[in-house]
C-alpha positions as a Markdown table, in Angstrom:
| # | Residue | x | y | z |
|---|---|---|---|---|
| 1 | Unk | -30.1 | 113.6 | 24.9 |
| 2 | Unk | -32.8 | 116.3 | 24.5 |
| 3 | Unk | -31.3 | 117.3 | 21.1 |
| 4 | Unk | -31.5 | 113.7 | 19.9 |
| 5 | Unk | -35.0 | 113.2 | 21.3 |
| 6 | Unk | -36.1 | 116.3 | 19.3 |
| 7 | Unk | -35.0 | 114.5 | 16.1 |
| 8 | Unk | -37.1 | 111.4 | 16.7 |
| 9 | Unk | -40.4 | 110.9 | 14.9 |
| 10 | Unk | -43.0 | 109.7 | 17.4 |
| 11 | Unk | -45.9 | 107.6 | 16.1 |
| 12 | Unk | -48.6 | 105.4 | 17.5 |
| 13 | Unk | -50.8 | 106.2 | 20.4 |
| 14 | Unk | -50.1 | 106.2 | 24.1 |
| 15 | Unk | -52.5 | 104.6 | 26.4 |
| 16 | Unk | -54.9 | 107.2 | 27.7 |
| 17 | Unk | -53.8 | 109.3 | 30.6 |
| 18 | Unk | -56.0 | 107.5 | 33.0 |
| 19 | Unk | -54.6 | 104.1 | 32.2 |
| 20 | Unk | -51.0 | 105.3 | 32.1 |
| 21 | Unk | -51.4 | 106.9 | 35.5 |
| 22 | Unk | -52.4 | 103.6 | 37.0 |
| 23 | Unk | -49.4 | 101.7 | 35.4 |
| 24 | Unk | -46.9 | 100.2 | 37.8 |
| 25 | Unk | -44.5 | 99.2 | 35.0 |
| 26 | Unk | -43.0 | 100.6 | 31.8 |
| 27 | Unk | -41.9 | 97.9 | 29.4 |
| 28 | Unk | -39.2 | 99.1 | 27.1 |
| 29 | Unk | -38.6 | 97.1 | 23.8 |
| 30 | Unk | -35.7 | 98.2 | 21.6 |
| 31 | Unk | -36.1 | 96.8 | 18.1 |
| 32 | Unk | -33.9 | 96.7 | 15.1 |
| 33 | Unk | -35.0 | 94.7 | 12.0 |
| 34 | Unk | -36.9 | 92.1 | 14.0 |
| 35 | Unk | -40.4 | 92.8 | 12.6 |
| 36 | Unk | -42.0 | 89.3 | 13.1 |
| 37 | Unk | -40.2 | 88.7 | 16.4 |
| 38 | Unk | -41.1 | 92.0 | 17.9 |
| 39 | Unk | -44.8 | 91.5 | 17.0 |
| 40 | Unk | -44.7 | 88.0 | 18.6 |
| 41 | Unk | -43.1 | 89.5 | 21.7 |
| 42 | Unk | -45.8 | 92.1 | 22.1 |
| 43 | Unk | -48.6 | 89.6 | 21.5 |
| 44 | Unk | -47.3 | 87.3 | 24.3 |
| 45 | Unk | -46.6 | 90.2 | 26.6 |
| 46 | Unk | -50.2 | 91.3 | 26.3 |
| 47 | Unk | -51.6 | 87.8 | 26.6 |
| 48 | Unk | -49.6 | 86.6 | 29.5 |
| 49 | Unk | -49.6 | 89.7 | 31.7 |
| 50 | Unk | -52.8 | 89.7 | 33.8 |
| 51 | Unk | -52.1 | 91.3 | 37.2 |
| 52 | Unk | -49.6 | 94.1 | 36.4 |
| 53 | Unk | -50.8 | 97.4 | 34.9 |
| 54 | Unk | -48.2 | 98.3 | 32.4 |
| 55 | Unk | -47.3 | 100.7 | 29.6 |
| 56 | Unk | -45.3 | 99.6 | 26.6 |
| 57 | Unk | -42.8 | 101.8 | 24.7 |
| 58 | Unk | -41.1 | 100.4 | 21.6 |
| 59 | Unk | -38.0 | 102.3 | 20.4 |
| 60 | Unk | -37.3 | 101.3 | 16.8 |
| 61 | Unk | -33.6 | 101.8 | 15.9 |
| 62 | Unk | -34.1 | 102.9 | 12.2 |
| 63 | Unk | -35.2 | 99.4 | 11.1 |
| 64 | Unk | -35.4 | 98.9 | 7.3 |
| 65 | Unk | -37.8 | 95.9 | 7.5 |
| 66 | Unk | -41.0 | 97.7 | 8.1 |
| 67 | Unk | -41.0 | 97.0 | 11.9 |
| 68 | Unk | -42.3 | 100.4 | 12.9 |
| 69 | Unk | -45.2 | 100.4 | 10.5 |
| 70 | Unk | -46.2 | 96.8 | 11.5 |
| 71 | Unk | -46.1 | 97.7 | 15.2 |
| 72 | Unk | -48.1 | 100.8 | 14.7 |
| 73 | Unk | -50.8 | 99.0 | 12.7 |
| 74 | Unk | -51.2 | 96.1 | 15.1 |
| 75 | Unk | -50.6 | 97.8 | 18.4 |
| 76 | Unk | -52.0 | 101.4 | 18.3 |
| 77 | Unk | -51.9 | 101.5 | 22.2 |
| 78 | Unk | -48.1 | 101.2 | 22.2 |
| 79 | Unk | -45.9 | 104.3 | 22.3 |
| 80 | Unk | -43.7 | 103.9 | 19.2 |
| 81 | Unk | -40.5 | 105.9 | 18.8 |
| 82 | Unk | -39.1 | 105.9 | 15.3 |
| 83 | Unk | -35.4 | 106.8 | 15.4 |
| 84 | Unk | -33.8 | 108.2 | 12.3 |
| 85 | Unk | -30.6 | 106.4 | 13.3 |
| 86 | Unk | -29.5 | 103.3 | 15.1 |
| 87 | Unk | -28.5 | 104.8 | 18.5 |
| 88 | Unk | -27.8 | 101.5 | 20.1 |
| 89 | Unk | -29.4 | 99.5 | 22.9 |
| 90 | Unk | -28.0 | 101.5 | 25.8 |
| 91 | Unk | -29.0 | 105.0 | 24.5 |
| 92 | Unk | -32.4 | 103.9 | 23.3 |
| 93 | Unk | -33.3 | 102.5 | 26.8 |
| 94 | Unk | -31.9 | 105.7 | 28.4 |
| 95 | Unk | -34.1 | 107.9 | 26.2 |
| 96 | Unk | -37.3 | 106.0 | 27.1 |
| 97 | Unk | -36.5 | 105.6 | 30.8 |
| 98 | Unk | -35.8 | 109.3 | 31.1 |
| 99 | Unk | -39.5 | 110.1 | 30.5 |
| 100 | Unk | -41.0 | 107.1 | 32.3 |
| 101 | Unk | -43.2 | 107.8 | 35.4 |
| 102 | Unk | -43.9 | 104.3 | 36.7 |
| 103 | Unk | -42.3 | 102.7 | 39.8 |
| 104 | Unk | -40.7 | 99.9 | 37.7 |
| 105 | Unk | -38.9 | 99.6 | 34.4 |
| 106 | Unk | -38.6 | 96.3 | 32.5 |
| 107 | Unk | -36.3 | 95.9 | 29.6 |
| 108 | Unk | -37.6 | 93.2 | 27.2 |
| 109 | Unk | -35.8 | 92.1 | 24.1 |
| 110 | Unk | -37.8 | 91.9 | 20.8 |
| 111 | Unk | -36.7 | 88.3 | 20.2 |
| 112 | Unk | -38.5 | 87.0 | 23.2 |
| 113 | Unk | -41.9 | 85.5 | 24.0 |
| 114 | Unk | -43.4 | 85.7 | 27.5 |
| 115 | Unk | -44.4 | 82.4 | 29.0 |
| 116 | Unk | -47.0 | 81.6 | 31.7 |
| 117 | Unk | -47.5 | 85.1 | 33.3 |
| 118 | Unk | -43.7 | 85.6 | 33.6 |
| 119 | Unk | -44.0 | 89.4 | 34.1 |
| 120 | Unk | -46.6 | 89.1 | 36.9 |
| 121 | Unk | -44.4 | 86.5 | 38.6 |
| 122 | Unk | -41.3 | 88.6 | 38.2 |
| 123 | Unk | -43.0 | 91.6 | 39.7 |
| 124 | Unk | -44.2 | 89.6 | 42.7 |
| 125 | Unk | -40.7 | 88.3 | 43.2 |
| 126 | Unk | -39.2 | 91.7 | 43.1 |
| 127 | Unk | -41.6 | 93.1 | 45.6 |
| 128 | Unk | -40.7 | 90.2 | 48.0 |
| 129 | Unk | -37.0 | 90.9 | 47.6 |
| 130 | Unk | -36.5 | 94.6 | 47.7 |
| 131 | Unk | -32.8 | 94.4 | 48.5 |
| 132 | Unk | -31.8 | 92.8 | 45.2 |
| 133 | Unk | -32.6 | 95.9 | 43.2 |
| 134 | Unk | -32.4 | 94.2 | 39.8 |
| 135 | Unk | -34.3 | 91.0 | 38.8 |
| 136 | Unk | -34.3 | 88.5 | 36.0 |
| 137 | Unk | -35.8 | 85.1 | 35.1 |
| 138 | Unk | -35.2 | 81.9 | 33.3 |
| 139 | Unk | -34.8 | 81.8 | 29.5 |
| 140 | Unk | -35.3 | 79.0 | 27.1 |
| 141 | Unk | -34.8 | 78.5 | 23.4 |
| 142 | Unk | -37.8 | 78.0 | 21.0 |
| 143 | Unk | -37.6 | 74.2 | 21.4 |
| 144 | Unk | -37.9 | 74.6 | 25.2 |
| 145 | Unk | -34.3 | 73.8 | 26.0 |
| 146 | Unk | -32.5 | 75.9 | 28.6 |
| 147 | Unk | -30.8 | 79.1 | 27.3 |
| 148 | Unk | -28.3 | 79.9 | 30.1 |
| 149 | Unk | -27.9 | 83.5 | 28.9 |
| 150 | Unk | -30.3 | 85.1 | 31.3 |
| 151 | Unk | -27.6 | 85.8 | 33.9 |
| 152 | Unk | -23.9 | 85.5 | 34.5 |
| 153 | Unk | -21.3 | 86.0 | 37.2 |
| 154 | Unk | -18.7 | 88.7 | 36.5 |
| 155 | Unk | -15.4 | 88.2 | 34.8 |
| 156 | Unk | -12.4 | 87.5 | 37.0 |
| 157 | Unk | -8.7 | 86.9 | 36.2 |
| 158 | Unk | -9.4 | 83.2 | 36.6 |
| 159 | Unk | -12.5 | 83.1 | 34.4 |
| 160 | Unk | -10.8 | 84.9 | 31.5 |
| 161 | Unk | -7.8 | 82.6 | 31.8 |
| 162 | Unk | -10.1 | 79.5 | 31.7 |
| 163 | Unk | -11.9 | 80.9 | 28.7 |
| 164 | Unk | -8.8 | 81.9 | 26.8 |
| 165 | Unk | -7.1 | 78.5 | 27.1 |
| 166 | Unk | -10.2 | 76.4 | 26.5 |
| 167 | Unk | -10.7 | 75.1 | 30.1 |
| 168 | Unk | -14.3 | 76.5 | 30.1 |
| 169 | Unk | -15.1 | 74.7 | 26.8 |
| 170 | Unk | -13.6 | 71.4 | 28.1 |
| 171 | Unk | -15.6 | 71.5 | 31.4 |
| 172 | Unk | -18.7 | 73.6 | 30.8 |
| 173 | Unk | -20.5 | 71.9 | 33.7 |
| 174 | Unk | -17.8 | 72.8 | 36.2 |
| 175 | Unk | -18.4 | 75.9 | 38.3 |
| 176 | Unk | -14.7 | 76.0 | 38.9 |
| 177 | Unk | -13.7 | 76.1 | 35.3 |
| 178 | Unk | -16.8 | 77.8 | 34.0 |
| 179 | Unk | -17.5 | 80.4 | 36.8 |
| 180 | Unk | -19.1 | 83.1 | 34.6 |
| 181 | Unk | -21.9 | 80.7 | 33.6 |
| 182 | Unk | -22.0 | 79.1 | 37.0 |
| 183 | Unk | -21.2 | 75.7 | 35.7 |
| 184 | Unk | -24.1 | 73.4 | 35.1 |
| 185 | Unk | -26.7 | 75.4 | 37.1 |
| 186 | Unk | -30.0 | 75.0 | 35.2 |
| 187 | Unk | -31.4 | 78.4 | 36.3 |
| 188 | Unk | -34.1 | 76.4 | 38.1 |
| 189 | Unk | -33.6 | 77.9 | 41.6 |
| 190 | Unk | -33.7 | 81.3 | 43.1 |
| 191 | Unk | -30.1 | 82.6 | 43.2 |
| 192 | Unk | -28.1 | 85.8 | 43.6 |
| 193 | Unk | -26.1 | 86.6 | 40.5 |
| 194 | Unk | -23.7 | 89.3 | 39.5 |
| 195 | Unk | -25.3 | 90.1 | 36.2 |
| 196 | Unk | -28.9 | 90.0 | 34.9 |
| 197 | Unk | -29.0 | 90.1 | 31.1 |
| 198 | Unk | -31.0 | 92.9 | 29.3 |
| 199 | Unk | -33.4 | 90.5 | 27.6 |
| 200 | Unk | -35.5 | 90.4 | 30.8 |
| 201 | Unk | -34.3 | 93.0 | 33.2 |
| 202 | Unk | -36.5 | 94.5 | 35.9 |
| 203 | Unk | -35.4 | 97.4 | 38.0 |
| 204 | Unk | -37.0 | 100.1 | 40.1 |
| 205 | Unk | -37.0 | 103.4 | 38.3 |
| 206 | Unk | -35.5 | 105.1 | 41.4 |
| 207 | Unk | -32.5 | 102.8 | 41.3 |
| 208 | Unk | -32.1 | 103.3 | 37.5 |
| 209 | Unk | -32.0 | 107.0 | 38.0 |
| 210 | Unk | -29.7 | 106.8 | 41.0 |
| 211 | Unk | -27.2 | 104.8 | 38.7 |
| 212 | Unk | -27.7 | 107.2 | 35.8 |
| 213 | Unk | -29.0 | 104.4 | 33.5 |
| 214 | Unk | -26.7 | 102.7 | 31.1 |
| 215 | Unk | -23.2 | 104.0 | 30.4 |
| 216 | Unk | -23.5 | 105.2 | 26.8 |
| 217 | Unk | -20.0 | 104.1 | 25.9 |
| 218 | Unk | -21.5 | 100.6 | 25.6 |
| 219 | Unk | -23.1 | 100.7 | 22.2 |
| 220 | Unk | -24.2 | 97.0 | 22.3 |
| 221 | Unk | -23.3 | 94.3 | 24.8 |
| 222 | Unk | -21.9 | 94.8 | 28.3 |
| 223 | Unk | -24.2 | 97.7 | 29.3 |
| 224 | Unk | -26.3 | 95.6 | 31.7 |
| 225 | Unk | -23.1 | 94.0 | 33.2 |
| 226 | Unk | -21.7 | 97.4 | 33.9 |
| 227 | Unk | -25.0 | 98.6 | 35.4 |
| 228 | Unk | -25.4 | 95.5 | 37.7 |
| 229 | Unk | -21.8 | 95.8 | 38.9 |
| 230 | Unk | -22.3 | 99.5 | 39.7 |
| 231 | Unk | -25.5 | 98.6 | 41.6 |
| 232 | Unk | -23.5 | 96.0 | 43.6 |
| 233 | Unk | -21.0 | 98.7 | 44.7 |
| 234 | Unk | -23.8 | 100.5 | 46.5 |
| 235 | Unk | -25.1 | 97.4 | 48.2 |
| 236 | Unk | -27.6 | 95.7 | 45.8 |
| 237 | Unk | -27.4 | 92.1 | 44.8 |
| 238 | Unk | -29.3 | 91.1 | 41.6 |
| 239 | Unk | -31.4 | 88.0 | 41.7 |
| 240 | Unk | -33.0 | 85.4 | 39.4 |
| 241 | Unk | -36.2 | 83.5 | 39.8 |
| 242 | Unk | -37.0 | 80.5 | 37.7 |
| 243 | Unk | -40.8 | 81.2 | 38.0 |
| 244 | Unk | -40.4 | 84.0 | 35.4 |
| 245 | Unk | -39.7 | 82.2 | 32.2 |
| 246 | Unk | -39.4 | 83.6 | 28.7 |
| 247 | Unk | -38.3 | 82.3 | 25.3 |
| 248 | Unk | -35.2 | 84.2 | 24.0 |
| 249 | Unk | -33.6 | 83.5 | 20.7 |
| 250 | Unk | -30.4 | 85.5 | 21.4 |
| 251 | Unk | -28.7 | 87.7 | 18.8 |
| 252 | Unk | -31.6 | 88.1 | 16.4 |
| 253 | Unk | -30.5 | 91.6 | 15.4 |
| 254 | Unk | -26.8 | 90.6 | 14.9 |
| 255 | Unk | -25.7 | 90.6 | 11.3 |
| 256 | Unk | -23.0 | 88.0 | 11.4 |
| 257 | Unk | -21.2 | 85.9 | 14.0 |
| 258 | Unk | -18.0 | 87.8 | 13.4 |
| 259 | Unk | -19.6 | 91.2 | 14.0 |
| 260 | Unk | -21.2 | 89.8 | 17.2 |
| 261 | Unk | -17.8 | 88.5 | 18.4 |
| 262 | Unk | -16.1 | 91.8 | 17.8 |
| 263 | Unk | -18.8 | 93.7 | 19.8 |
| 264 | Unk | -18.7 | 91.2 | 22.6 |
| 265 | Unk | -14.9 | 91.4 | 22.7 |
| 266 | Unk | -15.0 | 95.2 | 22.8 |
| 267 | Unk | -17.5 | 95.1 | 25.7 |
| 268 | Unk | -15.5 | 92.6 | 27.7 |
| 269 | Unk | -12.3 | 94.6 | 27.2 |
| 270 | Unk | -14.2 | 97.7 | 28.4 |
| 271 | Unk | -15.6 | 95.9 | 31.5 |
| 272 | Unk | -12.1 | 94.7 | 32.4 |
| 273 | Unk | -10.9 | 98.3 | 32.4 |
| 274 | Unk | -13.9 | 99.7 | 34.2 |
| 275 | Unk | -14.3 | 97.1 | 36.9 |
| 276 | Unk | -11.0 | 95.4 | 37.6 |
| 277 | Unk | -8.2 | 96.6 | 39.9 |
| 278 | Unk | -5.7 | 98.4 | 37.7 |
| 279 | Unk | -2.9 | 96.0 | 38.5 |
| 280 | Unk | -5.0 | 93.2 | 36.8 |
| 281 | Unk | -6.0 | 95.0 | 33.7 |
| 282 | Unk | -2.9 | 94.1 | 31.6 |
| 283 | Unk | -3.4 | 90.5 | 32.4 |
| 284 | Unk | -7.1 | 90.6 | 31.4 |
| 285 | Unk | -6.3 | 92.3 | 28.1 |
| 286 | Unk | -3.6 | 89.7 | 27.4 |
| 287 | Unk | -6.1 | 87.0 | 28.0 |
| 288 | Unk | -8.6 | 88.6 | 25.6 |
| 289 | Unk | -5.8 | 88.7 | 23.0 |
| 290 | Unk | -5.0 | 85.0 | 23.6 |
| 291 | Unk | -8.7 | 84.1 | 23.4 |
| 292 | Unk | -9.0 | 85.5 | 19.9 |
| 293 | Unk | -5.6 | 84.3 | 18.7 |
| 294 | Unk | -6.0 | 80.7 | 19.8 |
| 295 | Unk | -9.5 | 80.4 | 18.2 |
| 296 | Unk | -8.5 | 82.1 | 15.0 |
| 297 | Unk | -5.6 | 79.7 | 14.6 |
| 298 | Unk | -7.6 | 76.6 | 15.6 |
| 299 | Unk | -10.6 | 77.2 | 13.4 |
| 300 | Unk | -8.3 | 78.3 | 10.6 |
| 301 | Unk | -6.7 | 74.9 | 10.7 |
| 302 | Unk | -10.1 | 73.1 | 10.9 |
| 303 | Unk | -11.3 | 75.0 | 7.9 |
| 304 | Unk | -8.7 | 73.1 | 5.8 |
| 305 | Unk | -10.9 | 70.0 | 6.2 |
| 306 | Unk | -13.4 | 71.6 | 3.9 |
| 307 | Unk | -16.2 | 71.5 | 6.4 |
| 308 | Unk | -18.7 | 74.3 | 5.7 |
| 309 | Unk | -19.3 | 74.8 | 9.4 |
| 310 | Unk | -15.6 | 75.0 | 10.1 |
| 311 | Unk | -15.1 | 77.5 | 7.3 |
| 312 | Unk | -17.9 | 79.7 | 8.8 |
| 313 | Unk | -16.3 | 79.6 | 12.2 |
| 314 | Unk | -12.9 | 80.3 | 10.8 |
| 315 | Unk | -14.2 | 83.4 | 8.9 |
| 316 | Unk | -15.9 | 84.7 | 12.1 |
| 317 | Unk | -12.7 | 84.3 | 14.2 |
| 318 | Unk | -10.5 | 85.7 | 11.4 |
| 319 | Unk | -12.7 | 88.8 | 11.4 |
| 320 | Unk | -12.5 | 89.0 | 15.2 |
| 321 | Unk | -8.7 | 88.6 | 15.1 |
| 322 | Unk | -8.2 | 91.3 | 12.4 |
| 323 | Unk | -10.2 | 93.8 | 14.4 |
| 324 | Unk | -8.2 | 93.2 | 17.6 |
| 325 | Unk | -6.5 | 96.5 | 17.6 |
| 326 | Unk | -9.9 | 98.2 | 17.8 |
| 327 | Unk | -11.7 | 96.0 | 20.4 |
| 328 | Unk | -8.7 | 95.5 | 22.7 |
| 329 | Unk | -8.9 | 99.3 | 23.4 |
| 330 | Unk | -12.5 | 98.9 | 24.5 |
| 331 | Unk | -15.1 | 101.6 | 24.0 |
């Protein structure tokens, strides 16, 4: 990691030593070709965080859209790391966290906007629930509708069976058939969860260091699931509070739906191997194969209707199916 860090070009200005020493929180934003979104995220973070002294570090993953220059120009008090290569979400966060000195770390996606003092509320909640270890909030889409992807329950043999054979899609509001999303729960109550998503992910630095940060095999997707499940093994139980609300677009840095599905499939295959009992792993991998095969066939058939939307879905699932020999092996 030190060798990589030495290759990075660091720009921008840190907050002065006196301010940094008083910070309780280091906010880590990993950006990749999300110029306008990252600027909006930083503006709302500054405007809506009143009670929590914090330092911001933006790690730019070799963006080609002028993100780094725009951030440096508008936010000279932010520490900006310009990477010469896209090192991925997990490694970028690990690099920044390794030099942080604050009690708390907050991972914040660049395609977010902070609402109504969400960070202050999340910090207060975390201090009141020290046994949780990891904390998240409620996410909404730009139109204000619920975005359920702030937290999940872990994959199980039953959940991957339901997903593979369409039971989850048929009954999304059922916690029995849609256990990973916790059915129709609106993320409007305090609740223990298995996984807090990295778009808004608060953790004590001591726990982060104890866990060794993210597993660097997870280039994108799955890294926070793995970290939360490892935290659970040593007695922590992540929690969500609806009081901490942000807007999150989801997938703003993904190039295509097909490439995103391939990365998600690879992460899920890796999580199965890493966190399931060995006897269940072959079943889980078979369900992942079925998941892709059924959808590639179904959307391929629908594409024959000539619908533009069906054709786009068919192309994405065809890409996912063709890459199965890679993602079924995991990272």
